[in-house]
């Protein structure tokens, strides 16, 4: 919570399934990202299975501040999961925004915005059971068509001790429609806890414009950081140094090839031609990727320091 300063807009890496894992978090932290989220983890599976814990949650000493996001539909389950990760993180976040059918049919994600008393109970349980007063408990929500319901949800969460609220400025039915910045501003003006805006931030200047439109305390980015992990440092497109940083981090951390390759496909999409992308996408080994990068862009030692 000390990161929230008046007039400063926190820059946050969103929870992204498959993508916001340790290696990618390590990369964006090198380029002015203030806070990182883990991918969404199903709390009940995490508690029940050692295998799930080992595969879903990996961190290290440099991976801070770190927020662990859980999908849960039961207060005690969320509290139990929070107690497991609390020694290795700075807070937990309850996903109340995922609009995918599987999540909502299981009682997770965006369906929780229609259950404000349950959300309040979940926040209270974590607050009461994690033995660390500085540990944060946050929620990430989507909005209702009737914004009064969203304000009510946020105020109930605030009364339960929520640390901050992230608002994706779309309803659960909306996908690529424009973000409702007016709704985010109304929510920000309706609570006293920090509010984070999420949605459609692709460049650093979008962070400032979102702040000017809403007055929020931070901006969370997903796809914009996939396309350019150095976005928060002011780069318009992924710089070559960032690409080589990703290669180094991936090799050091043993990132699986599919993940390593997929991130590079995103990073290079805006800076390569269609024939280049087609060839690059067909590569099938780490060594082939590194060979291509060296031949096409030059080795890392050719870069200016």
Coordinates of N, CA, C and O in Angstrom, one line a residue, residues 103-241:
X103 N -15.7 -20.4 -16.3 CA -15.5 -19.7 -14.9 C -16.9 -19.4 -14.3 O -17.1 -19.7 -13.1
X104 N -17.7 -18.7 -15.1 CA -19.0 -18.3 -14.6 C -19.9 -19.5 -14.2 O -20.6 -19.4 -13.2
X105 N -19.8 -20.5 -15.0 CA -20.7 -21.7 -14.7 C -20.2 -22.4 -13.4 O -21.0 -23.1 -12.7
X106 N -18.9 -22.2 -13.0 CA -18.4 -22.8 -11.8 C -18.5 -21.8 -10.6 O -18.1 -22.1 -9.5
X107 N -19.2 -20.7 -10.8 CA -19.3 -19.7 -9.7 C -18.2 -18.8 -9.5 O -18.0 -18.1 -8.5
X108 N -17.3 -18.7 -10.5 CA -16.1 -17.9 -10.4 C -16.2 -16.6 -11.3 O -17.2 -16.5 -12.1
X109 N -15.3 -15.8 -11.2 CA -15.1 -14.7 -12.1 C -16.3 -13.7 -12.0 O -16.8 -13.3 -11.0
X110 N -16.8 -13.3 -13.2 CA -17.7 -12.1 -13.3 C -19.0 -12.4 -12.7 O -19.7 -11.4 -12.3
X111 N -19.4 -13.6 -12.5 CA -20.7 -13.9 -11.8 C -20.7 -13.3 -10.4 O -21.8 -13.1 -9.8
X112 N -19.5 -13.2 -9.8 CA -19.4 -12.7 -8.4 C -19.8 -11.2 -8.3 O -20.2 -10.8 -7.1
X113 N -19.8 -10.5 -9.3 CA -20.3 -9.1 -9.2 C -21.7 -9.0 -8.9 O -22.2 -8.0 -8.4
X114 N -22.5 -10.1 -9.0 CA -23.9 -10.2 -8.7 C -24.1 -10.7 -7.3 O -25.2 -11.0 -6.9
X115 N -23.0 -11.0 -6.6 CA -23.1 -11.5 -5.2 C -22.2 -10.7 -4.2 O -21.2 -11.1 -3.7
X116 N -22.7 -9.5 -4.0 CA -21.8 -8.6 -3.2 C -21.6 -9.0 -1.8 O -20.6 -8.8 -1.2
X117 N -22.6 -9.7 -1.2 CA -22.5 -10.2 0.2 C -21.4 -11.3 0.3 O -20.7 -11.4 1.3
X118 N -21.4 -12.1 -0.7 CA -20.4 -13.2 -0.8 C -19.0 -12.6 -0.9 O -18.0 -13.0 -0.2
X119 N -18.9 -11.6 -1.8 CA -17.6 -10.9 -2.0 C -17.1 -10.3 -0.7 O -15.9 -10.4 -0.3
X120 N -18.0 -9.6 0.0 CA -17.7 -9.0 1.3 C -17.2 -10.0 2.3 O -16.2 -9.8 3.0
X121 N -17.9 -11.2 2.3 CA -17.5 -12.3 3.2 C -16.1 -12.8 2.9 O -15.4 -13.1 3.8
X122 N -15.8 -12.9 1.6 CA -14.5 -13.5 1.2 C -13.4 -12.5 1.6 O -12.4 -13.0 2.1
X123 N -13.6 -11.2 1.4 CA -12.6 -10.3 1.8 C -12.4 -10.3 3.3 O -11.3 -10.3 3.8
X124 N -13.5 -10.4 4.1 CA -13.4 -10.5 5.5 C -12.7 -11.7 6.0 O -11.8 -11.6 6.9
X125 N -12.9 -12.8 5.4 CA -12.2 -14.1 5.8 C -10.7 -14.0 5.6 O -9.9 -14.4 6.5
X126 N -10.3 -13.4 4.5 CA -8.9 -13.3 4.3 C -8.3 -12.3 5.3 O -7.2 -12.6 5.9
X127 N -9.0 -11.2 5.4 CA -8.5 -10.2 6.4 C -8.3 -10.8 7.8 O -7.3 -10.5 8.5
X128 N -9.2 -11.6 8.2 CA -9.2 -12.2 9.6 C -8.2 -13.3 9.8 O -7.8 -13.6 10.9
X129 N -7.8 -14.0 8.7 CA -7.0 -15.2 8.8 C -5.6 -15.1 8.3 O -4.8 -15.9 8.7
X130 N -5.3 -14.1 7.5 CA -3.9 -13.9 7.2 C -3.2 -13.1 8.3 O -3.6 -11.9 8.5
X131 N -2.2 -13.6 8.9 CA -1.6 -13.0 10.1 C -0.5 -12.0 9.6 O 0.6 -12.1 10.0
X132 N -0.9 -11.0 8.9 CA 0.0 -9.9 8.4 C -0.9 -8.7 8.1 O -1.5 -8.7 7.1
X133 N -0.8 -7.7 8.9 CA -1.7 -6.5 8.7 C -1.4 -5.7 7.4 O -2.2 -5.0 6.9
X134 N -0.2 -5.9 6.9 CA 0.2 -5.2 5.7 C -0.1 -6.0 4.4 O 0.1 -5.5 3.3
X135 N -0.6 -7.2 4.6 CA -1.0 -8.0 3.4 C -2.2 -7.5 2.8 O -3.2 -7.2 3.5
X136 N -2.2 -7.3 1.5 CA -3.4 -6.7 0.8 C -4.4 -7.7 0.3 O -4.0 -8.8 0.0
X137 N -5.6 -7.3 0.3 CA -6.7 -8.1 -0.2 C -7.5 -7.2 -1.2 O -8.1 -6.2 -0.8
X138 N -7.5 -7.6 -2.5 CA -8.1 -6.7 -3.5 C -9.1 -7.5 -4.3 O -9.1 -8.8 -4.2
X139 N -9.9 -6.8 -5.1 CA -10.8 -7.5 -6.0 C -10.6 -6.9 -7.4 O -10.3 -5.7 -7.5
X140 N -10.8 -7.7 -8.4 CA -10.8 -7.2 -9.8 C -12.2 -7.5 -10.4 O -12.6 -8.6 -10.4
X141 N -12.9 -6.4 -10.8 CA -14.3 -6.6 -11.2 C -14.5 -6.1 -12.7 O -13.7 -5.4 -13.2
X142 N -15.7 -6.5 -13.2 CA -16.3 -5.8 -14.3 C -17.5 -5.0 -13.8 O -17.8 -5.1 -12.7
X143 N -18.1 -4.2 -14.7 CA -19.1 -3.3 -14.3 C -20.5 -3.9 -14.7 O -20.6 -4.7 -15.6
X144 N -21.5 -3.4 -14.0 CA -22.9 -3.7 -14.4 C -23.4 -2.7 -15.4 O -22.9 -1.5 -15.4
X145 N -24.5 -3.0 -16.1 CA -25.2 -2.0 -16.9 C -25.8 -1.0 -16.0 O -25.7 0.2 -16.3
X146 N -26.3 -1.4 -14.9 CA -26.8 -0.5 -13.9 C -25.6 -0.2 -12.9 O -25.4 -1.0 -12.0
X147 N -25.0 0.9 -13.1 CA -23.8 1.2 -12.3 C -24.0 1.3 -10.8 O -23.1 1.1 -10.0
X148 N -25.2 1.5 -10.4 CA -25.5 1.6 -9.0 C -25.2 0.3 -8.3 O -24.7 0.3 -7.1
X149 N -25.4 -0.8 -9.0 CA -25.1 -2.1 -8.5 C -23.6 -2.3 -8.3 O -23.1 -2.9 -7.3
X150 N -22.8 -1.7 -9.2 CA -21.3 -1.8 -9.1 C -20.8 -1.0 -7.9 O -19.9 -1.4 -7.2
X151 N -21.4 0.2 -7.8 CA -21.0 1.1 -6.7 C -21.3 0.4 -5.4 O -20.5 0.4 -4.4
X152 N -22.5 -0.2 -5.3 CA -22.9 -1.0 -4.1 C -21.9 -2.1 -3.7 O -21.5 -2.3 -2.6
X153 N -21.5 -2.8 -4.8 CA -20.5 -3.9 -4.6 C -19.2 -3.4 -4.0 O -18.7 -3.9 -3.1
X154 N -18.8 -2.3 -4.6 CA -17.5 -1.7 -4.2 C -17.5 -1.2 -2.8 O -16.6 -1.3 -2.0
X155 N -18.6 -0.5 -2.5 CA -18.8 0.0 -1.1 C -18.9 -1.1 -0.1 O -18.3 -1.0 1.0
X156 N -19.5 -2.2 -0.4 CA -19.6 -3.3 0.5 C -18.2 -4.0 0.7 O -17.8 -4.3 1.8
X157 N -17.4 -4.1 -0.4 CA -16.1 -4.6 -0.3 C -15.2 -3.7 0.5 O -14.4 -4.1 1.3
X158 N -15.4 -2.4 0.4 CA -14.6 -1.4 1.1 C -14.9 -1.6 2.6 O -14.0 -1.5 3.5
X159 N -16.2 -1.8 3.0 CA -16.6 -1.9 4.4 C -16.0 -3.2 5.0 O -15.8 -3.2 6.2
X160 N -15.7 -4.1 4.1 CA -15.1 -5.4 4.6 C -13.5 -5.3 4.8 O -12.9 -6.2 5.3
X161 N -13.0 -4.2 4.3 CA -11.5 -4.0 4.4 C -10.7 -4.3 3.2 O -9.5 -4.5 3.2
X162 N -11.4 -4.2 2.0 CA -10.6 -4.4 0.8 C -9.5 -3.3 0.6 O -9.7 -2.2 1.0
X163 N -8.4 -3.7 0.1 CA -7.2 -2.8 0.0 C -7.4 -1.8 -1.2 O -7.1 -0.7 -1.1
X164 N -7.8 -2.4 -2.3 CA -8.0 -1.6 -3.5 C -8.9 -2.4 -4.4 O -9.1 -3.6 -4.2
X165 N -9.4 -1.7 -5.5 CA -10.3 -2.3 -6.4 C -9.8 -2.0 -7.8 O -9.6 -0.9 -8.2
X166 N -9.7 -3.1 -8.6 CA -9.4 -2.9 -10.0 C -10.7 -3.1 -10.8 O -11.4 -4.0 -10.7
X167 N -10.9 -2.1 -11.7 CA -12.1 -2.0 -12.5 C -11.8 -2.2 -14.0 O -11.1 -1.3 -14.6
X168 N -12.2 -3.3 -14.6 CA -12.2 -3.5 -16.0 C -13.5 -2.8 -16.5 O -14.6 -3.2 -16.2
X169 N -13.3 -1.7 -17.3 CA -14.4 -0.9 -17.6 C -15.3 -1.4 -18.7 O -15.7 -0.6 -19.6
X170 N -15.7 -2.7 -18.6 CA -16.7 -3.2 -19.5 C -17.6 -4.2 -18.7 O -17.2 -4.6 -17.6
X171 N -18.8 -4.4 -19.3 CA -19.7 -5.4 -18.6 C -19.2 -6.8 -19.0 O -18.3 -7.0 -19.8
X172 N -19.7 -7.8 -18.3 CA -19.3 -9.2 -18.6 C -19.7 -9.7 -20.0 O -19.1 -10.6 -20.5
X173 N -20.6 -9.0 -20.7 CA -21.0 -9.3 -22.0 C -20.2 -8.7 -23.1 O -20.1 -9.1 -24.2
X174 N -19.5 -7.6 -22.7 CA -18.7 -6.8 -23.7 C -17.3 -7.4 -23.8 O -16.7 -7.8 -22.8
X175 N -16.7 -7.4 -25.0 CA -15.4 -7.9 -25.2 C -14.5 -6.8 -25.8 O -13.5 -6.4 -25.1
X176 N -14.8 -6.3 -27.0 CA -13.9 -5.3 -27.6 C -14.6 -3.9 -27.8 O -14.0 -3.1 -28.5
X177 N -15.7 -3.8 -27.1 CA -16.3 -2.5 -27.1 C -15.5 -1.4 -26.4 O -14.6 -1.8 -25.6
X178 N -15.7 -0.2 -26.6 CA -14.9 0.9 -25.9 C -15.1 0.7 -24.4 O -16.2 0.4 -23.9
X179 N -14.0 1.1 -23.7 CA -14.0 1.1 -22.2 C -14.9 2.2 -21.7 O -14.9 3.3 -22.3
X180 N -15.7 2.0 -20.7 CA -16.5 3.0 -20.1 C -15.7 3.7 -19.0 O -15.8 3.4 -17.8
X181 N -15.0 4.7 -19.5 CA -14.2 5.5 -18.5 C -15.0 6.3 -17.5 O -14.6 6.5 -16.4
X182 N -16.2 6.7 -18.0 CA -17.1 7.4 -17.1 C -17.5 6.6 -15.9 O -17.6 7.0 -14.7
X183 N -17.7 5.3 -16.2 CA -18.1 4.3 -15.1 C -16.9 4.2 -14.1 O -17.1 4.1 -12.9
X184 N -15.7 4.1 -14.6 CA -14.5 3.9 -13.7 C -14.4 5.2 -12.8 O -14.1 5.1 -11.6
X185 N -14.6 6.3 -13.4 CA -14.6 7.6 -12.6 C -15.6 7.6 -11.5 O -15.3 8.0 -10.4
X186 N -16.8 7.2 -11.9 CA -17.9 7.2 -10.8 C -17.5 6.3 -9.7 O -17.7 6.6 -8.5
X187 N -17.0 5.1 -10.0 CA -16.6 4.2 -9.0 C -15.4 4.8 -8.1 O -15.5 4.7 -6.9
X188 N -14.5 5.4 -8.8 CA -13.4 6.0 -8.1 C -13.9 7.1 -7.1 O -13.4 7.2 -6.0
X189 N -14.9 7.8 -7.5 CA -15.4 8.9 -6.7 C -16.3 8.4 -5.6 O -16.7 9.1 -4.7
X190 N -16.7 7.1 -5.6 CA -17.7 6.5 -4.7 C -17.0 5.8 -3.5 O -17.7 5.4 -2.6
X191 N -15.7 5.6 -3.6 CA -15.0 4.8 -2.5 C -13.8 5.6 -2.1 O -13.3 6.5 -2.9
X192 N -13.2 5.3 -1.0 CA -12.0 6.0 -0.5 C -10.8 5.2 -0.7 O -9.7 5.7 -0.5
X193 N -10.9 3.9 -1.0 CA -9.7 3.0 -1.3 C -9.2 3.3 -2.7 O -10.0 3.8 -3.5
X194 N -8.0 3.0 -3.0 CA -7.4 3.2 -4.3 C -8.2 2.3 -5.4 O -8.7 1.3 -5.1
X195 N -8.3 2.9 -6.5 CA -9.0 2.2 -7.7 C -8.0 2.2 -8.8 O -7.3 3.2 -9.2
X196 N -7.9 1.0 -9.5 CA -7.1 0.7 -10.6 C -8.0 0.6 -11.8 O -9.0 -0.1 -11.8
X197 N -7.6 1.2 -12.9 CA -8.3 1.1 -14.2 C -7.7 0.0 -15.1 O -6.5 -0.1 -15.1
X198 N -8.5 -0.7 -15.8 CA -8.0 -1.8 -16.7 C -8.9 -1.8 -18.0 O -10.1 -1.6 -17.9
X199 N -8.1 -1.9 -19.1 CA -8.8 -2.0 -20.4 C -8.3 -1.0 -21.4 O -8.2 0.2 -21.2
X200 N -7.8 -1.6 -22.6 CA -7.5 -0.8 -23.8 C -6.3 0.1 -23.6 O -6.2 1.2 -24.2
X201 N -5.3 -0.2 -22.7 CA -4.1 0.6 -22.6 C -3.0 -0.1 -23.5 O -2.6 -1.2 -23.2
X202 N -2.5 0.6 -24.5 CA -1.6 0.0 -25.5 C -0.2 0.7 -25.5 O 0.8 0.1 -25.9
X203 N -0.2 1.9 -25.1 CA 1.0 2.7 -25.1 C 1.1 3.5 -23.7 O 0.1 3.7 -23.1
X204 N 2.3 4.0 -23.4 CA 2.4 4.8 -22.2 C 1.6 6.0 -22.1 O 1.0 6.3 -21.0
X205 N 1.3 6.7 -23.3 CA 0.5 7.9 -23.2 C -1.0 7.5 -22.9 O -1.7 8.4 -22.4
X206 N -1.4 6.2 -23.1 CA -2.7 5.8 -22.7 C -2.8 5.7 -21.2 O -3.9 5.9 -20.6
X207 N -1.7 5.5 -20.5 CA -1.8 5.5 -19.0 C -2.1 6.9 -18.5 O -3.0 7.0 -17.6
X208 N -1.5 7.9 -19.0 CA -1.8 9.2 -18.6 C -3.2 9.7 -19.0 O -3.9 10.3 -18.2
X209 N -3.6 9.3 -20.2 CA -5.0 9.8 -20.6 C -6.0 9.1 -19.8 O -7.1 9.7 -19.4
X210 N -5.8 7.8 -19.4 CA -6.7 7.1 -18.5 C -6.8 7.8 -17.2 O -7.9 7.9 -16.6
X211 N -5.7 8.1 -16.6 CA -5.6 8.9 -15.4 C -6.4 10.2 -15.4 O -7.2 10.5 -14.5
X212 N -6.2 10.9 -16.5 CA -6.9 12.2 -16.7 C -8.4 12.1 -16.8 O -9.1 12.9 -16.3
X213 N -8.8 11.0 -17.4 CA -10.3 10.7 -17.6 C -10.9 10.2 -16.3 O -12.1 10.4 -16.1
X214 N -10.2 9.5 -15.5 CA -10.8 8.8 -14.3 C -10.3 9.2 -13.0 O -11.0 9.0 -12.0
X215 N -9.1 9.7 -12.9 CA -8.5 10.1 -11.6 C -8.1 8.9 -10.8 O -7.9 9.0 -9.5
X216 N -7.9 7.7 -11.4 CA -7.5 6.5 -10.7 C -6.1 6.6 -10.1 O -5.3 7.4 -10.5
X217 N -5.8 5.6 -9.3 CA -4.5 5.5 -8.6 C -3.5 4.6 -9.3 O -2.3 4.6 -9.0
X218 N -4.0 3.9 -10.3 CA -3.1 3.0 -11.1 C -3.8 2.5 -12.3 O -5.0 2.6 -12.5
X219 N -3.0 2.0 -13.2 CA -3.5 1.4 -14.5 C -2.9 0.1 -14.7 O -1.7 -0.1 -14.6
X220 N -3.8 -0.9 -15.0 CA -3.4 -2.3 -15.2 C -3.4 -2.6 -16.7 O -4.4 -2.3 -17.4
X221 N -2.4 -3.3 -17.2 CA -2.3 -3.6 -18.6 C -2.1 -5.1 -18.8 O -1.3 -5.7 -18.1
X222 N -2.7 -5.6 -19.9 CA -2.6 -7.0 -20.3 C -2.0 -7.1 -21.7 O -0.8 -7.2 -21.8
X223 N -2.8 -7.0 -22.7 CA -2.4 -7.2 -24.1 C -1.3 -6.2 -24.5 O -0.4 -6.5 -25.3
X224 N -1.4 -5.0 -24.0 CA -0.4 -3.9 -24.3 C 1.0 -4.4 -23.9 O 2.0 -4.1 -24.6
X225 N 1.1 -5.0 -22.8 CA 2.4 -5.5 -22.3 C 2.9 -6.7 -23.0 O 4.1 -7.0 -23.2
X226 N 1.9 -7.6 -23.5 CA 2.3 -8.7 -24.3 C 3.0 -8.2 -25.6 O 4.0 -8.8 -26.0
X227 N 2.4 -7.2 -26.2 CA 2.9 -6.7 -27.4 C 4.2 -5.9 -27.2 O 5.1 -5.9 -28.1
X228 N 4.4 -5.3 -26.1 CA 5.6 -4.5 -25.8 C 5.8 -4.5 -24.3 O 5.3 -3.6 -23.6
X229 N 6.6 -5.5 -23.8 CA 6.9 -5.5 -22.4 C 7.6 -4.3 -21.8 O 7.7 -4.1 -20.6
X230 N 8.2 -3.5 -22.7 CA 8.9 -2.3 -22.3 C 8.0 -1.0 -22.4 O 8.5 0.1 -22.3
X231 N 6.7 -1.2 -22.5 CA 5.8 -0.1 -22.7 C 5.8 0.9 -21.6 O 5.8 2.1 -21.8
X232 N 5.9 0.4 -20.3 CA 5.9 1.3 -19.2 C 7.2 2.2 -19.1 O 7.2 3.2 -18.4
X233 N 8.2 1.8 -19.8 CA 9.4 2.5 -19.9 C 9.4 3.6 -21.0 O 10.4 4.3 -21.2
X234 N 8.3 3.6 -21.7 CA 8.1 4.7 -22.8 C 8.4 4.3 -24.2 O 8.4 5.1 -25.1
X235 N 8.7 3.0 -24.4 CA 9.0 2.5 -25.8 C 7.7 2.3 -26.5 O 6.8 1.7 -26.0
X236 N 7.7 2.8 -27.8 CA 6.5 2.6 -28.6 C 6.3 1.2 -29.1 O 5.2 0.7 -29.2
X237 N 7.4 0.5 -29.4 CA 7.4 -0.9 -29.8 C 8.5 -1.6 -29.0 O 9.4 -1.0 -28.4
X238 N 8.5 -2.9 -29.0 CA 9.4 -3.7 -28.2 C 10.9 -3.4 -28.7 O 11.2 -3.7 -29.9
X239 N 11.7 -2.9 -27.9 CA 13.1 -2.6 -28.3 C 13.9 -4.0 -28.4 O 13.6 -4.9 -27.7
X240 N 15.0 -4.0 -29.2 CA 15.7 -5.2 -29.3 C 16.3 -5.7 -28.0 O 16.4 -6.9 -27.8
X241 N 16.8 -4.7 -27.2 CA 17.3 -5.1 -25.9 C 16.3 -5.9 -25.1 O 16.7 -6.9 -24.4

